[in-house]
């Protein structure tokens, strides 16, 4: 009896340990990774929308009663909302709701922006839609004219709002310095139309962010619900998004092009001098998807199975190496100093250029490891956006 009891107790203890260990391990499969990704995407867009609505409140308060303090408050909320939107850019490049044939990505984040397309600029006091009384300022018209006749003819989105808040960046050491008096009747021509434009373009941004949040809402017939059912194909899309942002967009369009031209016009958020933070947010967004974790606006952290977990099950050293590279890329973008348009100036050995180049090199290495990671889990065909 004692021997039998001993083995019974031992068996129960073993089962308890096994059950506990099993519970500690996430249920990792193509489907569970796709499901958690959809939850993460929805959470990120929902946070972006909430932050953008706070920006809208500040902007509306400012245009209702223009003041220096009101303009400063509107700028602060724009910067805060960009921290969340930048992380969502890892959800692009595979024909999802943001950038399919009808997607609003171009309305939301197109750049560079020809300032004279929207408002007056130095030497052209009557330029732009704001100073054209024949142009009716509506959401439909702003959307219709966005990128019409040229990629730099940007009339909507984050950067149109940014320009209307900061104005042209004519300083080598700081951002644009638009006066609140541009919005005061009797102080600057067409102040009433400028107020209207800022209010309407912000409403359009809110509409587009609302559509993205709904597209990824769980359940029903949303894109997010269908995405979860995509299994391996959905995971392929996830990696395409991470890899394309890493190499083609962030390292390529946003860094290498600027390094080559040394031109302020190739700076992403040039009016506010917020480009360095855009890059950090992008790198963080890629890392979020890889790890399956995202820090929400309320400070809580959403965690679940990520691509890393799939790769770790197939090739643990590769998963660790890729994680380390993503961490290095994030640190490299954090090292880039503001203003970005001064970081890119000078010879090859200029400290700023070296900081930007280090980020380019790390992101390039990262994209190659992401391809290796995809191969490790049986995904061979990746159509990554190239510079």
mmCIF file with all atom_site columns, C-alpha atoms in Angstrom, residues 244 246-249 251-253 256-257 364 384-387:
data_model
loop_
_atom_site.group_PDB
_atom_site.id
_atom_site.type_symbol
_atom_site.label_atom_id
_atom_site.label_alt_id
_atom_site.label_comp_id
_atom_site.label_asym_id
_atom_site.label_entity_id
_atom_site.label_seq_id
_atom_site.pdbx_PDB_ins_code
_atom_site.Cartn_x
_atom_site.Cartn_y
_atom_site.Cartn_z
_atom_site.occupancy
_atom_site.B_iso_or_equiv
_atom_site.pdbx_formal_charge
_atom_site.auth_seq_id
_atom_site.auth_comp_id
_atom_site.auth_asym_id
_atom_site.auth_atom_id
_atom_site.pdbx_PDB_model_num
ATOM 1  C CA . UNK A 1 244 ? 8.750  46.430 -45.830 1.00 0.00 ? 244 UNK A CA 1
ATOM 2  C CA . UNK A 1 246 ? 12.081 48.078 -41.961 1.00 0.00 ? 246 UNK A CA 1
ATOM 3  C CA . UNK A 1 247 ? 13.911 48.294 -45.277 1.00 0.00 ? 247 UNK A CA 1
ATOM 4  C CA . UNK A 1 248 ? 11.915 49.956 -48.016 1.00 0.00 ? 248 UNK A CA 1
ATOM 5  C CA . UNK A 1 249 ? 10.112 52.666 -46.106 1.00 0.00 ? 249 UNK A CA 1
ATOM 6  C CA . UNK A 1 251 ? 15.582 52.745 -43.809 1.00 0.00 ? 251 UNK A CA 1
ATOM 7  C CA . UNK A 1 252 ? 15.069 53.631 -47.473 1.00 0.00 ? 252 UNK A CA 1
ATOM 8  C CA . UNK A 1 253 ? 12.525 56.375 -48.161 1.00 0.00 ? 253 UNK A CA 1
ATOM 9  C CA . UNK A 1 256 ? 18.638 56.967 -47.117 1.00 0.00 ? 256 UNK A CA 1
ATOM 10 C CA . UNK A 1 257 ? 16.875 59.429 -49.412 1.00 0.00 ? 257 UNK A CA 1
ATOM 11 C CA . UNK A 1 364 ? 18.635 46.599 -43.223 1.00 0.00 ? 364 UNK A CA 1
ATOM 12 C CA . UNK A 1 384 ? 8.858  43.212 -49.473 1.00 0.00 ? 384 UNK A CA 1
ATOM 13 C CA . UNK A 1 385 ? 8.788  46.853 -50.470 1.00 0.00 ? 385 UNK A CA 1
ATOM 14 C CA . UNK A 1 386 ? 12.300 47.865 -51.488 1.00 0.00 ? 386 UNK A CA 1
ATOM 15 C CA . UNK A 1 387 ? 13.905 51.344 -51.401 1.00 0.00 ? 387 UNK A CA 1
#
